[in-house]
Coordinates of C-alpha atoms and ligand atoms in Angstrom, one line a residue:
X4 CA 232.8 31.3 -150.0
X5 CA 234.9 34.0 -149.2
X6 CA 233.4 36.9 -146.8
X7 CA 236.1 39.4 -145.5
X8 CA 237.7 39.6 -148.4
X9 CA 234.6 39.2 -150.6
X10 CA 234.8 42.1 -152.9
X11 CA 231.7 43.4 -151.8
X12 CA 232.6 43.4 -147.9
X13 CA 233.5 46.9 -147.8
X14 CA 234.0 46.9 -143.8
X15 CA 230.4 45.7 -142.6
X16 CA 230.4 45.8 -139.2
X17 CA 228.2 42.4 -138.4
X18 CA 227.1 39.4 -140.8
X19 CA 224.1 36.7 -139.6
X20 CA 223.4 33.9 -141.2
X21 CA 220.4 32.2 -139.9
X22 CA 219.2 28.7 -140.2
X23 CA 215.4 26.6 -139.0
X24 CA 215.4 23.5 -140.4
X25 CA 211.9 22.9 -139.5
X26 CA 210.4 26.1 -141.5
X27 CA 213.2 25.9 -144.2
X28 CA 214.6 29.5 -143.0
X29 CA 217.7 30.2 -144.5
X30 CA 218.6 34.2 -144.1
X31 CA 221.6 36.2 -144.1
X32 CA 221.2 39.6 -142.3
X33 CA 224.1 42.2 -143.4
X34 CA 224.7 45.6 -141.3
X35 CA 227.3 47.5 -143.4
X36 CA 227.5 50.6 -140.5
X37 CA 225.6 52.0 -137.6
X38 CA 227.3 55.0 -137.2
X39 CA 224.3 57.2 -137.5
X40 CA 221.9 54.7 -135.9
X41 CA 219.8 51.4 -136.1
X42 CA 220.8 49.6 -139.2
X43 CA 217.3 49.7 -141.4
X44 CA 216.6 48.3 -144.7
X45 CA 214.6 45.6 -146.5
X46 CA 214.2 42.0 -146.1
X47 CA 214.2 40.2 -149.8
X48 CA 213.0 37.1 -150.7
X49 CA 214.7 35.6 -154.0
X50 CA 215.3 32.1 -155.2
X51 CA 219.1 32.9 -155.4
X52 CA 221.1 30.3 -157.2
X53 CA 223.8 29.7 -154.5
X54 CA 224.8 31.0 -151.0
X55 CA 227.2 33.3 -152.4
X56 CA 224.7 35.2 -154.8
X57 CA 222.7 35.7 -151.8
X58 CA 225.8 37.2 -149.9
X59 CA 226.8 39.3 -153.0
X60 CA 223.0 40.7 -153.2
X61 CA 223.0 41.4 -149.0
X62 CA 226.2 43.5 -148.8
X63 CA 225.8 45.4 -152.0
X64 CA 222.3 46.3 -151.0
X65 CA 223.0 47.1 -147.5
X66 CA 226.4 49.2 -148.3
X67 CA 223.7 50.8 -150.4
X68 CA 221.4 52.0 -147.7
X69 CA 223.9 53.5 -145.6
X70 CA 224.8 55.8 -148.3
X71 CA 220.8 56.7 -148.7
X72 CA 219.8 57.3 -145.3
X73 CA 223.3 59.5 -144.9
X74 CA 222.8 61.1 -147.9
X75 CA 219.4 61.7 -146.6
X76 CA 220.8 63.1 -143.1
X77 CA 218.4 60.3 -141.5
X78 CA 219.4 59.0 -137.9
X79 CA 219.7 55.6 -139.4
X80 CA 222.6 53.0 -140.7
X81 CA 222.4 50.4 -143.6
X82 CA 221.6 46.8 -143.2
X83 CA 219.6 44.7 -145.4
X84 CA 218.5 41.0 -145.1
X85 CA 217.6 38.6 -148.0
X86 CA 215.7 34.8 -147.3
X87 CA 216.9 32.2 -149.6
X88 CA 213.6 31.0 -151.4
X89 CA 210.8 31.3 -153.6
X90 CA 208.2 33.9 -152.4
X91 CA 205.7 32.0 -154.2
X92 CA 206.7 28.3 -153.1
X93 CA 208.2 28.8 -150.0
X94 CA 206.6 31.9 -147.9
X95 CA 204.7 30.4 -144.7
X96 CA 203.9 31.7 -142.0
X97 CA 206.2 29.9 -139.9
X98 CA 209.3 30.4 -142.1
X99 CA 208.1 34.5 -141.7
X100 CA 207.7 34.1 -137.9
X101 CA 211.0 32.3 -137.5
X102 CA 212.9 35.3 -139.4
X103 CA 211.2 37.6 -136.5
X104 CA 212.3 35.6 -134.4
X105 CA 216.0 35.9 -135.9
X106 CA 215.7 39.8 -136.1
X107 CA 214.0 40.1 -132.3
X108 CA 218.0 38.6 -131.2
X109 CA 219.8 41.5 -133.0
X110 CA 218.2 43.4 -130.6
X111 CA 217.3 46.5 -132.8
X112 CA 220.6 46.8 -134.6
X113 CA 218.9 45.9 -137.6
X114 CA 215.1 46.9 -138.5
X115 CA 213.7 45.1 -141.4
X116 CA 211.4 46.7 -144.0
X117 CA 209.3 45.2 -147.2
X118 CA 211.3 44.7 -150.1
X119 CA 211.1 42.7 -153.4
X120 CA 209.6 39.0 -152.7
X121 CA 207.9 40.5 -148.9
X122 CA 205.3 42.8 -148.7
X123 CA 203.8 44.9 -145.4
X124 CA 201.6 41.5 -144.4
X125 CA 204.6 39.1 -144.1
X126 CA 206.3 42.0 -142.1
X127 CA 203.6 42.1 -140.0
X128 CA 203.8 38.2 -139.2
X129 CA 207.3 38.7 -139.0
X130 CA 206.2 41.6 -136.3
X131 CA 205.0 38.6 -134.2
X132 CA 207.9 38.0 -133.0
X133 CA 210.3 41.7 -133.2
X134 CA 209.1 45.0 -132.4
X135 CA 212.4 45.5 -135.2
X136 CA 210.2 46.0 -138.3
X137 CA 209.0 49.2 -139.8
X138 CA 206.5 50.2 -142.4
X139 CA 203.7 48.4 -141.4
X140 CA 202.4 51.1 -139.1
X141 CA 198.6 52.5 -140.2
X142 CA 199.0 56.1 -139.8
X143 CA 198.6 59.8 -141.4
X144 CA 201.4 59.7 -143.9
X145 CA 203.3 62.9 -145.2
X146 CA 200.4 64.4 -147.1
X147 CA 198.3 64.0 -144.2
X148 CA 196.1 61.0 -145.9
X149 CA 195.7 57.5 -144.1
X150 CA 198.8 55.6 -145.0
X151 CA 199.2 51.8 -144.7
X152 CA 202.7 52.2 -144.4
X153 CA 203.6 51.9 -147.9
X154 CA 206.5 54.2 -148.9
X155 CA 206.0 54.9 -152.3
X156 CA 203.7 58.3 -151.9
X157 CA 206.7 59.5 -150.4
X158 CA 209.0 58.4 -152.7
X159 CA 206.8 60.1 -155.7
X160 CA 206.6 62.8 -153.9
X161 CA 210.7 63.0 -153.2
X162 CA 211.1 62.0 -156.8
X163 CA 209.1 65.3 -158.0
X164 CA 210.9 67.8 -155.6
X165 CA 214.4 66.3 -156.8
X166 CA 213.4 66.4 -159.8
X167 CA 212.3 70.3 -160.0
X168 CA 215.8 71.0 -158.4
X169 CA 217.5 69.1 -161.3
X170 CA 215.8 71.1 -163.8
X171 CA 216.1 74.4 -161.9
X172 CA 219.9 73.7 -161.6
X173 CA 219.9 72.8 -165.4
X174 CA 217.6 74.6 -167.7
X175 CA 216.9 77.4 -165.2
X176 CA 213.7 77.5 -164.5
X177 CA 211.2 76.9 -161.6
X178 CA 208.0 76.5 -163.4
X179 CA 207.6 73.0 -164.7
X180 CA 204.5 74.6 -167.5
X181 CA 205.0 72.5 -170.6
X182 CA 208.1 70.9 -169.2
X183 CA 208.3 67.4 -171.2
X184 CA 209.0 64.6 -169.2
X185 CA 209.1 61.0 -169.9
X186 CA 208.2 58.8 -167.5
X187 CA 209.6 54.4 -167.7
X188 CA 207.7 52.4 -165.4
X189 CA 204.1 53.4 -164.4
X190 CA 203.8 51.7 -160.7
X191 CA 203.5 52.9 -157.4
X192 CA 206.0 55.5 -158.1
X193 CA 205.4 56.3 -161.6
X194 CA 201.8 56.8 -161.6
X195 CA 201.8 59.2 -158.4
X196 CA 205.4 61.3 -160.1
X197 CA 202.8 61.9 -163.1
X198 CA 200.5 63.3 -160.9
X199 CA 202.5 65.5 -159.2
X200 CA 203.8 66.8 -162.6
X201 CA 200.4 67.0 -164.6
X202 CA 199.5 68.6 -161.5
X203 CA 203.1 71.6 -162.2
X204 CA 201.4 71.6 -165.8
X205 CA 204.3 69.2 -167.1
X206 CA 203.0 67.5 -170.7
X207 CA 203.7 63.6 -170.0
X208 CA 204.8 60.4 -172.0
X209 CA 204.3 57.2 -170.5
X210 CA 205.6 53.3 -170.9
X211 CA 205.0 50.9 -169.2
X212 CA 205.0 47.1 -170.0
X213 CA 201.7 46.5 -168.1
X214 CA 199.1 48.0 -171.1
X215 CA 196.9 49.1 -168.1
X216 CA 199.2 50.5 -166.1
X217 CA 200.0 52.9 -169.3
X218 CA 196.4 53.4 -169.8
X219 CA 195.4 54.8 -166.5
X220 CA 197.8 57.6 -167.1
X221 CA 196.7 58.4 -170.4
X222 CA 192.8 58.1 -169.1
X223 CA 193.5 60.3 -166.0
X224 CA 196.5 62.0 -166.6
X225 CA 196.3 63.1 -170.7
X226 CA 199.8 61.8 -170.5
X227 CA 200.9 60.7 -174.5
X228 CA 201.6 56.9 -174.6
X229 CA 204.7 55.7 -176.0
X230 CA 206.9 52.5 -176.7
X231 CA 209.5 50.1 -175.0
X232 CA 211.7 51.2 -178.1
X233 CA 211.6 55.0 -177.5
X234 CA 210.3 55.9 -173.9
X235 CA 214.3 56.8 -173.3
X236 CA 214.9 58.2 -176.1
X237 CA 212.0 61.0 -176.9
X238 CA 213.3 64.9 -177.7
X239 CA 212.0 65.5 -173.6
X240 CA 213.5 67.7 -171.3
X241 CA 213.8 65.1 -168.6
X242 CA 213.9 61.2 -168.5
X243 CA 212.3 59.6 -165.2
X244 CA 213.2 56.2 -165.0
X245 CA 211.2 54.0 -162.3
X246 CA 211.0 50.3 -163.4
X247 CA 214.3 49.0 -163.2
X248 CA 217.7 49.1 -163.2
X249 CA 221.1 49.9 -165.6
X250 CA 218.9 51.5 -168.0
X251 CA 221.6 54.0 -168.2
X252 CA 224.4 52.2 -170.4
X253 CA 226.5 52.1 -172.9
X254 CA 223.5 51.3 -175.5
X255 CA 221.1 54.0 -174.4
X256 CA 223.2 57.1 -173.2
X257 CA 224.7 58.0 -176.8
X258 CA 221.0 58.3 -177.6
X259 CA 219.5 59.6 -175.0
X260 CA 217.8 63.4 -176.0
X261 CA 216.6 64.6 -173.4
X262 CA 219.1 66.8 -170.6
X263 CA 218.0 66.0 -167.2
X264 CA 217.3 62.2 -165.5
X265 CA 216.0 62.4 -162.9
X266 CA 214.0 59.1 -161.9
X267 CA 213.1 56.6 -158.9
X268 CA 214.4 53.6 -160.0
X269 CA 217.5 51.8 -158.0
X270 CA 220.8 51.2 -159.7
X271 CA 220.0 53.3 -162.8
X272 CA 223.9 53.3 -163.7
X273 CA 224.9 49.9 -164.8
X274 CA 228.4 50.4 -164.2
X275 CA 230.2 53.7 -162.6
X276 CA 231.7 55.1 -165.5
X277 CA 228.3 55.4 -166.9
X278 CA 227.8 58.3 -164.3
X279 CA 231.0 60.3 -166.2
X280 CA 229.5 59.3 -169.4
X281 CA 226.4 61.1 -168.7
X282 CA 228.4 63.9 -167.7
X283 CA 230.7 63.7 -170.5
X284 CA 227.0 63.8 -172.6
X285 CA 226.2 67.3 -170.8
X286 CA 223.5 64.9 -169.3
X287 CA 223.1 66.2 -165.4
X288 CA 221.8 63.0 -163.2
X289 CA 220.0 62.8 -160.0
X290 CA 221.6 60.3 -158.1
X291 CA 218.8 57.4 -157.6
X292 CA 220.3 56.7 -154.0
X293 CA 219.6 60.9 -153.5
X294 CA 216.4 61.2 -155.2
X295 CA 214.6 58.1 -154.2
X296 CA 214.9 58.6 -150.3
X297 CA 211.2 59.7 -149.5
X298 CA 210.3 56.2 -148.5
X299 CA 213.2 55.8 -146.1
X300 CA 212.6 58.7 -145.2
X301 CA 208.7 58.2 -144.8
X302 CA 210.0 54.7 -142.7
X303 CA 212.0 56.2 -140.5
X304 CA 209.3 58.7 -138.9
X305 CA 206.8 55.8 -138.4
X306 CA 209.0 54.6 -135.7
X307 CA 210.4 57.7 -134.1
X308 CA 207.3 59.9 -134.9
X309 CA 206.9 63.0 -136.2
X310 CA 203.9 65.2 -137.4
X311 CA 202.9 64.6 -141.4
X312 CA 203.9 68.4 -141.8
X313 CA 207.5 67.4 -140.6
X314 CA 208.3 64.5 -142.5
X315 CA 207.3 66.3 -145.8
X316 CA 209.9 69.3 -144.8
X317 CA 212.3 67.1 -144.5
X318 CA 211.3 64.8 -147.6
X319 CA 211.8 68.7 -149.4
X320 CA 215.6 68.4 -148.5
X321 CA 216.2 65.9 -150.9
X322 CA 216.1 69.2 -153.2
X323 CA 218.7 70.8 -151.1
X324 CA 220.9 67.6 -150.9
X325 CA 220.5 67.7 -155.3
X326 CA 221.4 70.8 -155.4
X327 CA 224.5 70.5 -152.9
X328 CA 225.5 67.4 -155.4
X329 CA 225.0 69.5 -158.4
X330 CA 226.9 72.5 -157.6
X331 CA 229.5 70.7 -156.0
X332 CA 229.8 68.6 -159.6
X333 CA 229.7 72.0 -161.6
X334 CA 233.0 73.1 -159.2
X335 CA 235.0 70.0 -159.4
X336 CA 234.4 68.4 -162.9
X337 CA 233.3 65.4 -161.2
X338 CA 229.8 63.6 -162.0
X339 CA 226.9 63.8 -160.2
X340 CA 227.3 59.8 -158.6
X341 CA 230.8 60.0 -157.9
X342 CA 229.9 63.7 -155.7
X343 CA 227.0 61.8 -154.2
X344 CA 228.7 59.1 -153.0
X345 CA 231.6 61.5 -151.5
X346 CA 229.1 63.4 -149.7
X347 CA 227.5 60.2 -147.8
X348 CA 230.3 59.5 -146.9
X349 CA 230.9 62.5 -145.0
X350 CA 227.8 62.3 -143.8
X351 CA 228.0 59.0 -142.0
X352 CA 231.8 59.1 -141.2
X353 CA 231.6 62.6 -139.5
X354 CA 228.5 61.7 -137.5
X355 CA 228.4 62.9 -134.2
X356 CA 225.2 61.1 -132.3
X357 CA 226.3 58.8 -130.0
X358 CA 224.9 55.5 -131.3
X359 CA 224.2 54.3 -128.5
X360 CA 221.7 56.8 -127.3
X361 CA 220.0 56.7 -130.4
X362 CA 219.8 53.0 -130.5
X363 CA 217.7 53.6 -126.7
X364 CA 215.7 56.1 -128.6
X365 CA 214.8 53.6 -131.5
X366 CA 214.3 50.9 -128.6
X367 CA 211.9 53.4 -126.5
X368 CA 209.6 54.7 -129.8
X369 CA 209.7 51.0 -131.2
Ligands
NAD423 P1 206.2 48.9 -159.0 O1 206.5 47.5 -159.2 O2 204.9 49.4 -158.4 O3 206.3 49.7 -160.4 C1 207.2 49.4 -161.4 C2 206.5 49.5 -162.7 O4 207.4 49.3 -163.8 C3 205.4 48.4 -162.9 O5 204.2 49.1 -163.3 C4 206.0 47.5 -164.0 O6 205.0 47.0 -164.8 C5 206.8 48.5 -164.8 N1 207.9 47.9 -165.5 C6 208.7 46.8 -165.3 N2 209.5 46.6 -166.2 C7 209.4 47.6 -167.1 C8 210.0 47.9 -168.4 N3 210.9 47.2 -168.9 N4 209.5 49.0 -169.0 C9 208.5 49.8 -168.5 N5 207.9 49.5 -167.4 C10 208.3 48.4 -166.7 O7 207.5 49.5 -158.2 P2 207.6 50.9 -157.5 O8 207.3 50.8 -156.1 O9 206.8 51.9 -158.3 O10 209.1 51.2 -157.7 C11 209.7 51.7 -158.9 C12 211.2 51.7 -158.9 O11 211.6 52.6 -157.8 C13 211.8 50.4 -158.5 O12 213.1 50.3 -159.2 C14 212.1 50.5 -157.0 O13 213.2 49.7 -156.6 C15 212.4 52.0 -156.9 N6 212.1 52.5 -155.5 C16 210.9 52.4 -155.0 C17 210.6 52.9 -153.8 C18 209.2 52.8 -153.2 O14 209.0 53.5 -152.1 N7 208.3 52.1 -153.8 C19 211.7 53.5 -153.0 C20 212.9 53.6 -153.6 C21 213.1 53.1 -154.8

């Protein structure tokens, strides 16, 4: 297994791999780059095939989150860790508290969050052991309502702003009245994005492949349900895409109606040039990485603190970032993910904080 020059390496700055025979821990914790702060991102939990899946998985995912919380102009790096298992075989207790054990001898560098295969419980357990998890913290979350931690208000509420400023900077308008959106995947995200649109007077379509999930939004919401076939492909104004992943491909963008996507799902693209194809459609697209940051976002304040007026503020800059992305695209030719990925990087290259004063920060509000 190759790891410098694996060809997802991309210059991380540290690489763990951590073993405990007696709970059957095996967990690889990848920090891509501090220089903006603590490495944070989530801990997964997969039954990956071999050691070098899990690798591949760890430094794609954790490259990712530099770019977020950069793009996002959060105090924070990109790490991520993954535990080699089944969540539903092999998730004890001990295996947790060994892993916060693990993370307690990073000694902040990396801060683990819930991710697919962990939820805010097994972070708690993990919390045993490190004061170096996050979102698990009961408090008043950006809208001011108790929060249990869980990021996904914010992201919704992220997801809605970015949206608006994709179809502002598209269709010219800041009224969302009658705006048709189409929304894939009703979940935590979903469900809360329809709200916030029924809520702008948006008229709504809905899929999702849990029948109740679709339901509640048709029962609460009035939104119009549709099918697995054609949730992508309706004559909307805007996709929203937040199930899954590389929905946007070679098979679905020559048919895709609507001009605006703007969704919360990860990994939307399934391969880069789908971001120029999009583009090439007159399709403008809100970079998942840019529009999807609320929870991180959310995260982040939990450990440094911050009022629930001030975290939304600076969940609205997500807008600002969109439009930055937008009109820089309009200038050079150049799609929306390509301009996205530029403008992290300036972010987190040009950072100024010295890290190491904001790694005592972290330490002291941890
Ligand atoms: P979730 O599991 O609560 O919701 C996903 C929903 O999509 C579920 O209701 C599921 O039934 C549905 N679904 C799955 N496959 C589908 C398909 N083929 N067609 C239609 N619906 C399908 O997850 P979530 O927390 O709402 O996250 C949604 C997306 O946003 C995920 O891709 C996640 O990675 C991403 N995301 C979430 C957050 C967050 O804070 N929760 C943050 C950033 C990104």
């Amino acid at each position: 297994m190759n790891v410098f020059s694996h060809p997802e390496f991309d210059n991380h700055e540290h690489l763990s791999f951590f073993c405990d025979p007696e709970t059957g821990l095996k967990a690889i914790v990848a920090i891509h780059n501090t220089s903006r702060g603590p490495a944070l991102g989530g801990c997964r939990m997969f039954p990956y095939a071999t050691d070098e899946e899990a690798l591949r998985d760890v430094l794609r995912l954790s490259r990712g989150m530099t770019y977020k919380s950069a793009l996002a102009n959060l105090d924070l790096g990109g790490g991520k860790s993954v535990i080699i298992g089944d969540p539903r075989k092999h998730k004890t207790e001990a295996l947790l508290e060994a892993m916060g054990k693990h993370l307690e001898s990073l000694g902040g560098h990396y801060i683990a969050a819930e991710d697919s295969g962990t939820s805010v419980p097994d972070l708690k357990v993990m919390g045993r052991q490190t004061r170096h998890v996050a979102g698990i913290a009961e408090r008043a979350g950006f809208d001011g309502k108790p929060s249990s931690g869980d990021p996904s208000p914010a992201t919704a509420y992220g997801t809605f702003i970015g949206l608006k400023a994709a179809v502002r900077h598209k269709l010219g308008r800041d009224d969302l009245k009658g705006l048709k959106v189409a929304i894939q995947g009703i979940g935590n995200v979903g469900f809360r994005l329809a709200r916030h649109l029924k809520e702008a007077g948006a008229e709504l379509w809905v899929y999702d492949i849990f029948a109740d999930n679709m339901q509640r939004a048709v029962d609460e919401l009035g939104a119009t349900p549709a099918s697995t076939e054609d949730i992508l492909f309706l004559p909307v104004d805007v996709i929203a895409p937040c199930a899954m992943g590389a929905v946007l491909n070679d098979d679905s963008i020559p048919q895709l109606k609507a001009t605006v996507v703007a969704g919360a799902a990860n990994n939307l693209l399934e391969h880069p040039e789908h971001d120029q194809a999009l583009k090439d459609r007159g399709i403008l697209y809100a970079p998942d990485f840019a529009i999807n940051a609320g929870g991180i976002i959310d995260v982040f304040y939990e450990r440094t603190g911050a009022s629930p007026g001030a975290v939304r503020a600076h969940v609205d800059t997500i807008g600002d970032t969109l439009t930055e992305i937008f009109t820089r695209s309009d200038h050079s030719g150049r799609p929306t993910g390509a301009i996205a990925n530029e403008l992290a990087e300036e972010r987190f290259r040009k950072h100024v904080t010295p890290v190491n004063a904001m790694r005592e920060r972290v330490a002291r509000v941890g």
